[in-house]
PDB file of C-alpha atoms and ligand atoms in Angstrom:
ATOM      1  CA  MET A  70     -18.170  -6.312   5.006  1.00 96.00           C
ATOM      2  CA  LYS A  71     -17.766  -5.973   8.774  1.00 97.00           C
ATOM      3  CA  ILE A  72     -16.060  -2.413   9.270  1.00 98.00           C
ATOM      4  CA  LEU A  73     -14.083  -1.702  12.424  1.00 98.00           C
ATOM      5  CA  ILE A  74     -13.158   2.038  13.095  1.00 98.00           C
ATOM      6  CA  LEU A  75     -10.491   2.028  15.942  1.00 98.00           C
ATOM      7  CA  PRO A  76      -9.371   5.412  17.602  1.00 97.00           C
ATOM      8  CA  ASP A  77      -5.854   5.260  16.128  1.00 98.00           C
ATOM      9  CA  ARG A  78      -3.282   3.258  14.465  1.00 98.00           C
ATOM     10  CA  ASP A  79      -1.973   1.289  17.224  1.00 98.00           C
ATOM     11  CA  ALA A  80      -5.591   0.360  18.259  1.00 98.00           C
ATOM     12  CA  ALA A  81      -6.423  -0.759  14.652  1.00 98.00           C
ATOM     13  CA  VAL A  82      -2.674  -2.872  14.114  1.00 98.00           C
ATOM     14  CA  ALA A  83      -3.761  -4.332  17.807  1.00 98.00           C
ATOM     15  CA  SER A  84      -7.169  -5.306  16.457  1.00 98.00           C
ATOM     16  CA  CYS A  85      -5.503  -6.990  13.612  1.00 98.00           C
ATOM     17  CA  VAL A  86      -3.315  -8.680  15.519  1.00 98.00           C
ATOM     18  CA  ALA A  87      -5.563 -10.148  17.427  1.00 98.00           C
ATOM     19  CA  LEU A  88      -7.720 -11.306  14.671  1.00 98.00           C
ATOM     20  CA  ILE A  89      -4.840 -13.339  13.415  1.00 98.00           C
ATOM     21  CA  ALA A  90      -3.810 -14.832  16.857  1.00 98.00           C
ATOM     22  CA  ASP A  91      -7.340 -16.026  17.145  1.00 97.00           C
ATOM     23  CA  ALA A  92      -7.522 -17.586  13.885  1.00 98.00           C
ATOM     24  CA  LEU A  93      -4.539 -19.503  14.819  1.00 98.00           C
ATOM     25  CA  THR A  94      -5.612 -20.335  18.334  1.00 97.00           C
ATOM     26  CA  ASP A  95      -8.924 -21.961  16.834  1.00 97.00           C
ATOM     27  CA  LYS A  96      -6.716 -23.607  14.084  1.00 98.00           C
ATOM     28  CA  PRO A  97      -3.134 -23.918  14.715  1.00 98.00           C
ATOM     29  CA  ASP A  98      -2.305 -25.299  11.359  1.00 98.00           C
ATOM     30  CA  ALA A  99      -4.274 -22.693   9.410  1.00 98.00           C
ATOM     31  CA  VAL A 100      -3.249 -21.625   6.079  1.00 98.00           C
ATOM     32  CA  LEU A 101      -2.409 -17.824   6.406  1.00 98.00           C
ATOM     33  CA  GLY A 102      -2.195 -15.295   3.489  1.00 98.00           C
ATOM     34  CA  LEU A 103       0.296 -12.932   4.197  1.00 98.00           C
ATOM     35  CA  ALA A 104       1.101  -8.999   2.835  1.00 98.00           C
ATOM     36  CA  THR A 105       3.844  -6.850   2.823  1.00 98.00           C
ATOM     37  CA  GLY A 106       4.197  -2.877   2.836  1.00 96.00           C
ATOM     38  CA  GLY A 107       4.574  -0.419   5.735  1.00 96.00           C
ATOM     39  CA  THR A 108       0.940  -1.128   7.068  1.00 98.00           C
ATOM     40  CA  MET A 109       2.066  -4.715   8.003  1.00 98.00           C
ATOM     41  CA  GLU A 110       5.131  -3.917   9.464  1.00 98.00           C
ATOM     42  CA  PRO A 111       3.654  -3.124  13.090  1.00 98.00           C
ATOM     43  CA  VAL A 112       1.268  -6.300  12.600  1.00 98.00           C
ATOM     44  CA  TYR A 113       4.287  -8.685  12.501  1.00 98.00           C
ATOM     45  CA  ALA A 114       6.079  -6.957  15.432  1.00 98.00           C
ATOM     46  CA  GLY A 115       2.821  -7.299  17.081  1.00 98.00           C
ATOM     47  CA  LEU A 116       2.653 -11.020  16.292  1.00 98.00           C
ATOM     48  CA  LEU A 117       6.215 -11.425  17.462  1.00 98.00           C
ATOM     49  CA  ASP A 118       5.514  -9.768  20.686  1.00 98.00           C
ATOM     50  CA  ARG A 119       2.444 -12.122  21.137  1.00 98.00           C
ATOM     51  CA  THR A 120       4.653 -14.955  20.135  1.00 97.00           C
ATOM     52  CA  ARG A 121       7.368 -14.089  22.773  1.00 96.00           C
ATOM     53  CA  ALA A 122       4.636 -13.680  25.308  1.00 97.00           C
ATOM     54  CA  GLY A 123       3.440 -17.317  24.769  1.00 97.00           C
ATOM     55  CA  GLN A 124       0.262 -16.234  23.461  1.00 97.00           C
ATOM     56  CA  VAL A 125       0.416 -17.725  20.191  1.00 97.00           C
ATOM     57  CA  SER A 126       2.209 -19.819  17.981  1.00 97.00           C
ATOM     58  CA  LEU A 127       2.982 -19.750  14.128  1.00 98.00           C
ATOM     59  CA  ASP A 128       4.930 -22.956  14.078  1.00 97.00           C
ATOM     60  CA  ARG A 129       2.138 -25.160  12.560  1.00 97.00           C
ATOM     61  CA  MET A 130       0.867 -22.753  10.145  1.00 98.00           C
ATOM     62  CA  THR A 131       1.636 -22.578   6.489  1.00 98.00           C
ATOM     63  CA  SER A 132       1.759 -19.147   4.592  1.00 98.00           C
ATOM     64  CA  PHE A 133       1.173 -17.802   1.357  1.00 98.00           C
ATOM     65  CA  ASN A 134       2.484 -14.174   0.632  1.00 98.00           C
ATOM     66  CA  LEU A 135       0.308 -12.146  -1.827  1.00 98.00           C
ATOM     67  CA  ASP A 136       3.170 -11.008  -4.367  1.00 98.00           C
ATOM     68  CA  GLU A 137       6.572 -10.490  -5.214  1.00 98.00           C
ATOM     69  CA  TYR A 138       8.425  -8.531  -7.859  1.00 98.00           C
ATOM     70  CA  VAL A 139       9.778  -9.975 -11.057  1.00 98.00           C
ATOM     71  CA  GLY A 140      13.084 -10.182 -11.344  1.00 97.00           C
ATOM     72  CA  LEU A 141      14.139 -10.178  -7.813  1.00 97.00           C
ATOM     73  CA  SER A 142      15.901 -13.017  -5.932  1.00 97.00           C
ATOM     74  CA  PRO A 143      14.713 -14.312  -2.552  1.00 97.00           C
ATOM     75  CA  GLU A 144      18.284 -12.502  -1.166  1.00 96.00           C
ATOM     76  CA  HIS A 145      17.543  -9.298  -2.870  1.00 95.00           C
ATOM     77  CA  PRO A 146      17.247  -6.810   0.130  1.00 95.00           C
ATOM     78  CA  GLN A 147      14.036  -5.357  -1.573  1.00 96.00           C
ATOM     79  CA  SER A 148      12.353  -8.521  -2.515  1.00 97.00           C
ATOM     80  CA  TYR A 149       9.148  -9.603  -0.430  1.00 98.00           C
ATOM     81  CA  HIS A 150      10.936 -12.536   0.555  1.00 98.00           C
ATOM     82  CA  ALA A 151      13.589 -10.676   2.467  1.00 98.00           C
ATOM     83  CA  PHE A 152      10.878  -8.501   3.778  1.00 97.00           C
ATOM     84  CA  MET A 153       9.036 -11.299   5.258  1.00 98.00           C
ATOM     85  CA  GLN A 154      12.340 -13.135   6.358  1.00 98.00           C
ATOM     86  CA  GLU A 155      13.487  -9.900   8.321  1.00 98.00           C
ATOM     87  CA  ARG A 156      10.267  -9.299   9.765  1.00 98.00           C
ATOM     88  CA  LEU A 157       8.571 -12.844  11.025  1.00 98.00           C
ATOM     89  CA  PHE A 158      10.514 -15.810   9.324  1.00 98.00           C
ATOM     90  CA  ALA A 159      13.732 -15.442  10.717  1.00 98.00           C
ATOM     91  CA  PRO A 160      12.760 -14.357  14.371  1.00 98.00           C
ATOM     92  CA  LEU A 161      10.093 -16.929  14.677  1.00 97.00           C
ATOM     93  CA  LYS A 162      12.523 -19.677  12.956  1.00 97.00           C
ATOM     94  CA  LEU A 163       9.996 -20.870  10.792  1.00 97.00           C
ATOM     95  CA  GLU A 164      10.103 -23.874   8.738  1.00 97.00           C
ATOM     96  CA  PRO A 165      11.144 -22.518   5.267  1.00 96.00           C
ATOM     97  CA  ALA A 166       8.916 -25.353   3.843  1.00 97.00           C
ATOM     98  CA  ARG A 167       5.718 -23.639   5.557  1.00 98.00           C
ATOM     99  CA  THR A 168       6.360 -20.081   4.188  1.00 98.00           C
ATOM    100  CA  HIS A 169       5.588 -19.648   0.700  1.00 98.00           C
ATOM    101  CA  LEU A 170       5.966 -16.395  -1.690  1.00 98.00           C
ATOM    102  CA  PRO A 171       6.082 -16.585  -5.438  1.00 98.00           C
ATOM    103  CA  ARG A 172       9.600 -16.865  -6.882  1.00 98.00           C
ATOM    104  CA  GLY A 173      10.544 -13.498  -8.438  1.00 97.00           C
ATOM    105  CA  ASP A 174      13.545 -14.740 -10.523  1.00 97.00           C
ATOM    106  CA  ALA A 175      11.701 -17.849 -11.639  1.00 98.00           C
ATOM    107  CA  PRO A 176      12.610 -18.338 -15.357  1.00 98.00           C
ATOM    108  CA  ASP A 177       9.136 -18.519 -16.505  1.00 98.00           C
ATOM    109  CA  PRO A 178       7.141 -15.837 -14.579  1.00 98.00           C
ATOM    110  CA  VAL A 179       3.828 -17.006 -16.151  1.00 98.00           C
ATOM    111  CA  ALA A 180       4.415 -20.529 -15.354  1.00 98.00           C
ATOM    112  CA  GLU A 181       5.439 -19.620 -11.433  1.00 98.00           C
ATOM    113  CA  ALA A 182       2.192 -17.833 -11.180  1.00 98.00           C
ATOM    114  CA  ALA A 183       0.336 -20.586 -12.335  1.00 98.00           C
ATOM    115  CA  ARG A 184       2.268 -22.949  -9.939  1.00 98.00           C
ATOM    116  CA  TYR A 185       1.779 -20.860  -6.970  1.00 98.00           C
ATOM    117  CA  ASP A 186      -2.220 -20.446  -7.403  1.00 98.00           C
ATOM    118  CA  ALA A 187      -2.159 -24.464  -7.605  1.00 98.00           C
ATOM    119  CA  ALA A 188      -0.156 -24.885  -4.701  1.00 98.00           C
ATOM    120  CA  ILE A 189      -2.556 -22.539  -2.778  1.00 98.00           C
ATOM    121  CA  THR A 190      -5.613 -24.833  -3.715  1.00 98.00           C
ATOM    122  CA  HIS A 191      -3.325 -27.912  -2.930  1.00 98.00           C
ATOM    123  CA  ALA A 192      -2.321 -26.601   0.677  1.00 98.00           C
ATOM    124  CA  GLY A 193      -6.329 -26.641   0.847  1.00 98.00           C
ATOM    125  CA  GLY A 194      -6.990 -22.876   0.425  1.00 98.00           C
ATOM    126  CA  ILE A 195      -6.673 -19.950   2.514  1.00 98.00           C
ATOM    127  CA  ASP A 196      -7.983 -19.742   5.642  1.00 98.00           C
ATOM    128  CA  LEU A 197      -7.226 -16.045   6.715  1.00 98.00           C
ATOM    129  CA  GLN A 198      -6.033 -13.517   4.051  1.00 98.00           C
ATOM    130  CA  LEU A 199      -4.369 -10.461   5.347  1.00 98.00           C
ATOM    131  CA  LEU A 200      -4.373  -7.339   3.024  1.00 98.00           C
ATOM    132  CA  GLY A 201      -3.164  -3.976   2.852  1.00 98.00           C
ATOM    133  CA  ILE A 202      -4.734  -1.372   0.165  1.00 98.00           C
ATOM    134  CA  GLY A 203      -2.861   0.930  -2.171  1.00 97.00           C
ATOM    135  CA  ARG A 204      -3.698   4.358  -2.355  1.00 96.00           C
ATOM    136  CA  ASN A 205      -5.262   3.276  -5.942  1.00 96.00           C
ATOM    137  CA  GLY A 206      -7.317   0.748  -4.667  1.00 98.00           C
ATOM    138  CA  HIS A 207      -4.974  -2.184  -5.370  1.00 98.00           C
ATOM    139  CA  ILE A 208      -5.067  -5.446  -3.456  1.00 98.00           C
ATOM    140  CA  GLY A 209      -1.844  -7.340  -3.734  1.00 98.00           C
ATOM    141  CA  PHE A 210      -0.645  -6.032  -6.909  1.00 97.00           C
ATOM    142  CA  ASN A 211      -4.009  -6.103  -8.825  1.00 98.00           C
ATOM    143  CA  GLU A 212      -3.742  -2.719 -10.168  1.00 97.00           C
ATOM    144  CA  PRO A 213      -6.962  -0.751 -11.554  1.00 98.00           C
ATOM    145  CA  SER A 214      -8.257  -2.565 -14.498  1.00 97.00           C
ATOM    146  CA  SER A 215      -7.429  -5.860 -13.061  1.00 98.00           C
ATOM    147  CA  SER A 216      -9.999  -8.410 -13.844  1.00 98.00           C
ATOM    148  CA  LEU A 217     -12.335  -9.210 -11.017  1.00 98.00           C
ATOM    149  CA  ALA A 218     -11.943 -12.882 -11.818  1.00 98.00           C
ATOM    150  CA  SER A 219      -8.229 -12.846 -12.301  1.00 98.00           C
ATOM    151  CA  PRO A 220      -6.060 -15.656 -11.167  1.00 98.00           C
ATOM    152  CA  THR A 221      -2.478 -15.556  -9.878  1.00 98.00           C
ATOM    153  CA  ARG A 222      -0.519 -13.653 -12.864  1.00 98.00           C
ATOM    154  CA  VAL A 223       2.161 -11.499 -13.598  1.00 98.00           C
ATOM    155  CA  LYS A 224       0.726  -7.592 -13.560  1.00 98.00           C
ATOM    156  CA  THR A 225       2.563  -4.844 -14.835  1.00 97.00           C
ATOM    157  CA  LEU A 226       2.765  -2.107 -11.995  1.00 96.00           C
ATOM    158  CA  THR A 227       1.210   1.446 -12.206  1.00 95.00           C
ATOM    159  CA  ARG A 228       3.659   4.486 -12.115  1.00 95.00           C
ATOM    160  CA  ALA A 229       1.747   5.313  -9.013  1.00 93.00           C
ATOM    161  CA  THR A 230       2.579   1.947  -7.050  1.00 94.00           C
ATOM    162  CA  ARG A 231       6.314   2.364  -8.298  1.00 96.00           C
ATOM    163  CA  GLU A 232       6.678   5.818  -7.017  1.00 94.00           C
ATOM    164  CA  ALA A 233       4.782   4.746  -3.902  1.00 92.00           C
ATOM    165  CA  ASN A 234       6.960   1.716  -3.162  1.00 93.00           C
ATOM    166  CA  ALA A 235      10.160   4.050  -4.197  1.00 94.00           C
ATOM    167  CA  ARG A 236      10.777   4.627  -0.576  1.00 93.00           C
ATOM    168  CA  PHE A 237      11.933   0.931   0.219  1.00 91.00           C
ATOM    169  CA  PHE A 238      14.565   0.896  -2.588  1.00 93.00           C
ATOM    170  CA  GLY A 239      17.834   3.013  -2.736  1.00 91.00           C
ATOM    171  CA  PRO A 240      18.039   6.270  -4.624  1.00 90.00           C
ATOM    172  CA  ASP A 241      19.816   4.600  -7.713  1.00 89.00           C
ATOM    173  CA  GLU A 242      17.789   1.688  -7.595  1.00 91.00           C
ATOM    174  CA  ALA A 243      14.757   0.972  -9.936  1.00 92.00           C
ATOM    175  CA  VAL A 244      11.646  -0.351  -8.611  1.00 94.00           C
ATOM    176  CA  PRO A 245      10.793  -3.519 -10.512  1.00 97.00           C
ATOM    177  CA  ARG A 246       8.118  -3.023 -13.523  1.00 97.00           C
ATOM    178  CA  PHE A 247       6.283  -6.106 -13.060  1.00 98.00           C
ATOM    179  CA  ALA A 248       5.041  -8.346 -10.068  1.00 98.00           C
ATOM    180  CA  ILE A 249       3.535 -11.801  -9.512  1.00 98.00           C
ATOM    181  CA  THR A 250       0.413 -11.509  -7.633  1.00 98.00           C
ATOM    182  CA  MET A 251      -2.461 -13.459  -6.286  1.00 98.00           C
ATOM    183  CA  GLY A 252      -5.372 -12.309  -8.545  1.00 98.00           C
ATOM    184  CA  ILE A 253      -8.828 -11.037  -7.470  1.00 98.00           C
ATOM    185  CA  ALA A 254     -10.387 -14.652  -7.851  1.00 98.00           C
ATOM    186  CA  THR A 255      -7.643 -16.119  -5.329  1.00 98.00           C
ATOM    187  CA  ILE A 256      -8.082 -13.383  -2.829  1.00 98.00           C
ATOM    188  CA  LEU A 257     -12.065 -14.022  -3.166  1.00 98.00           C
ATOM    189  CA  ARG A 258     -11.482 -17.820  -2.517  1.00 98.00           C
ATOM    190  CA  SER A 259      -9.925 -17.100   0.988  1.00 98.00           C
ATOM    191  CA  ARG A 260     -12.495 -18.411   3.667  1.00 98.00           C
ATOM    192  CA  HIS A 261     -11.732 -14.797   5.847  1.00 98.00           C
ATOM    193  CA  ALA A 262     -10.349 -11.625   4.521  1.00 98.00           C
ATOM    194  CA  VAL A 263      -8.827  -9.115   6.778  1.00 98.00           C
ATOM    195  CA  LEU A 264      -7.931  -5.799   5.208  1.00 98.00           C
ATOM    196  CA  LEU A 265      -5.978  -3.188   7.348  1.00 98.00           C
ATOM    197  CA  ALA A 266      -5.725   0.286   6.247  1.00 98.00           C
ATOM    198  CA  THR A 267      -4.237   3.153   8.671  1.00 98.00           C
ATOM    199  CA  GLY A 268      -3.355   6.930   7.679  1.00 98.00           C
ATOM    200  CA  ALA A 269      -5.295   9.636   5.895  1.00 98.00           C
ATOM    201  CA  ALA A 270      -3.571   9.001   2.631  1.00 98.00           C
ATOM    202  CA  LYS A 271      -5.875   5.592   2.292  1.00 98.00           C
ATOM    203  CA  ALA A 272      -9.050   7.255   3.044  1.00 98.00           C
ATOM    204  CA  GLU A 273     -10.258   7.700  -0.593  1.00 98.00           C
ATOM    205  CA  ALA A 274      -9.525   4.083  -1.477  1.00 98.00           C
ATOM    206  CA  VAL A 275     -11.171   2.511   1.646  1.00 98.00           C
ATOM    207  CA  ALA A 276     -14.140   4.741   0.709  1.00 98.00           C
ATOM    208  CA  ALA A 277     -14.339   3.527  -2.834  1.00 98.00           C
ATOM    209  CA  MET A 278     -13.701  -0.127  -1.756  1.00 98.00           C
ATOM    210  CA  ALA A 279     -16.441   0.089   0.815  1.00 98.00           C
ATOM    211  CA  GLU A 280     -19.165   2.261  -0.697  1.00 98.00           C
ATOM    212  CA  GLY A 281     -18.166   2.721  -4.194  1.00 98.00           C
ATOM    213  CA  PRO A 282     -19.345   0.695  -7.322  1.00 98.00           C
ATOM    214  CA  LEU A 283     -18.017  -2.722  -7.832  1.00 98.00           C
ATOM    215  CA  SER A 284     -15.613  -2.041 -10.443  1.00 98.00           C
ATOM    216  CA  ALA A 285     -12.270  -2.900 -11.761  1.00 98.00           C
ATOM    217  CA  ARG A 286     -11.207   0.869 -11.168  1.00 98.00           C
ATOM    218  CA  CYS A 287     -11.016   0.080  -7.588  1.00 98.00           C
ATOM    219  CA  PRO A 288      -9.761  -3.644  -7.459  1.00 98.00           C
ATOM    220  CA  ALA A 289     -10.375  -3.636  -3.609  1.00 98.00           C
ATOM    221  CA  SER A 290     -14.260  -2.941  -4.551  1.00 98.00           C
ATOM    222  CA  ALA A 291     -14.369  -6.836  -5.183  1.00 98.00           C
ATOM    223  CA  LEU A 292     -14.111  -7.498  -1.414  1.00 98.00           C
ATOM    224  CA  GLN A 293     -18.077  -6.535  -1.453  1.00 98.00           C
ATOM    225  CA  MET A 294     -18.540  -9.948  -3.077  1.00 98.00           C
ATOM    226  CA  HIS A 295     -16.336 -11.800  -0.459  1.00 98.00           C
ATOM    227  CA  PRO A 296     -18.742 -13.753   2.088  1.00 97.00           C
ATOM    228  CA  LYS A 297     -16.202 -13.033   5.084  1.00 98.00           C
ATOM    229  CA  VAL A 298     -14.280  -9.793   5.098  1.00 98.00           C
ATOM    230  CA  THR A 299     -13.381  -7.794   8.146  1.00 98.00           C
ATOM    231  CA  VAL A 300     -11.983  -4.120   7.288  1.00 98.00           C
ATOM    232  CA  VAL A 301      -9.808  -2.524  10.295  1.00 98.00           C
ATOM    233  CA  LEU A 302      -9.395   1.175   9.878  1.00 98.00           C
ATOM    234  CA  ASP A 303      -8.230   3.993  12.055  1.00 98.00           C
ATOM    235  CA  THR A 304     -10.060   7.093  12.347  1.00 98.00           C
ATOM    236  CA  GLU A 305      -7.937   8.734   9.467  1.00 98.00           C
ATOM    237  CA  ALA A 306      -8.461   5.695   6.975  1.00 98.00           C
ATOM    238  CA  ALA A 307     -12.146   6.009   7.771  1.00 98.00           C
ATOM    239  CA  ALA A 308     -12.722   9.563   6.914  1.00 98.00           C
ATOM    240  CA  GLY A 309     -14.105   9.050   3.500  1.00 98.00           C
ATOM    241  CA  LEU A 310     -16.678   6.731   4.588  1.00 98.00           C
ATOM    242  CA  GLU A 311     -20.504   8.283   4.129  1.00 98.00           C
ATOM    243  CA  LEU A 312     -21.911   5.282   6.451  1.00 98.00           C
ATOM    244  CA  ARG A 313     -19.356   5.855   9.195  1.00 97.00           C
ATOM    245  CA  GLN A 314     -21.854   6.768  11.859  1.00 96.00           C
ATOM    246  CA  TYR A 315     -23.538   3.402  10.942  1.00 97.00           C
ATOM    247  CA  TYR A 316     -20.411   1.106  10.805  1.00 97.00           C
ATOM    248  CA  GLU A 317     -19.675   2.808  14.587  1.00 96.00           C
ATOM    249  CA  THR A 318     -23.072   2.301  15.897  1.00 95.00           C
ATOM    250  CA  VAL A 319     -22.774  -1.419  14.844  1.00 95.00           C
ATOM    251  CA  HIS A 320     -19.219  -1.633  16.309  1.00 95.00           C
ATOM    252  CA  PRO A 321     -18.506   1.144  18.751  1.00 94.00           C
ATOM    253  CA  GLN A 322     -14.744   1.929  19.202  1.00 93.00           C
ATOM    254  CA  GLY A 323     -14.369  -1.268  16.486  1.00 94.00           C
ATOM    255  CA  GLN A 324     -15.475  -3.522  19.147  1.00 92.00           C
ATOM    256  CA  GLU A 325     -17.382  -6.753  18.503  1.00 82.00           C
ATOM    257  CA  VAL A 326     -20.987  -6.287  20.219  1.00 79.00           C
ATOM    258  CA  THR A 327     -22.995  -9.643  21.352  1.00 73.00           C
ATOM    259  CA  LEU A 328     -26.254  -9.810  19.662  1.00 73.00           C
ATOM    260  CA  VAL A 329     -28.513 -10.890  22.657  1.00 67.00           C
TER     261      VAL A 329
HETATM  262  P1  LIG B 521       1.669   0.216   2.075  1.00 67.84           P
HETATM  263  O1  LIG B 521       1.249  -0.574   1.057  1.00 67.84           O
HETATM  264  O2  LIG B 521       1.343  -0.688   3.447  1.00 67.84           O
HETATM  265  O3  LIG B 521       2.948   0.371   2.225  1.00 67.84           O
HETATM  266  O4  LIG B 521       0.764   1.482   2.090  1.00 67.84           O
HETATM  267  C1  LIG B 521       0.026  -1.266   0.635  1.00 67.84           C
HETATM  268  C2  LIG B 521      -0.347  -1.735  -0.362  1.00 67.84           C
HETATM  269  O5  LIG B 521       0.300  -1.056  -1.444  1.00 67.84           O
HETATM  270  O6  LIG B 521      -1.395  -2.766  -0.400  1.00 67.84           O
END
């Protein structure tokens, strides 16, 4: 794992945006794996800024989001379809055929999950997978106890996740109980995974992911088996790392260093 510790949230977000922009510069028709959640909001704002400044284009990329709530149609304001439309797809006027999320309102969610996994493979696999991390160590909606060999499938959300996400729903709205999520195996097949975590609430999960045992207790720990992962942190999210000094020596201020 390459662990980059940036001085603050804005710097961590900027570093993450730069990784995505560089991937698109190298390969304009890259397949991106996208994520939702509060952590990603400034990332998409940063990508919009860079696009408007003419520094990067998302016009030729294809995207697959990690997950969607079962039971929510794409038009539902709390669906992840709506999140992505509002924050990235509509402002950039991206071709709908290039942007994919699982259909939460599919009549057969189990079949929809299998179709989605196959569609990722058919598109050539994911070049860069963007990830957040839950306080309980989930990536996508792979909750603790998820098989580390799981494909895209339907998962039951934990109470902790439903409580954490209740802030996006109205006071009278229930957070859905199920989601379709890329599996851990799906995520591990990506050619490069970039995980962004900011804020003190993520420190424990980040430490378990990077330095804890490989365990379904912390599904993100499966990233230890990924050949190319970049973990971008602010100092608060990095606070629980025992080997922090080492990471900061290898990448001072979260910067790349040349070897020779
Ligand atoms: P958050 O969600 O960015 O809203 O904290 C991350 C996640 O649950 O994966």
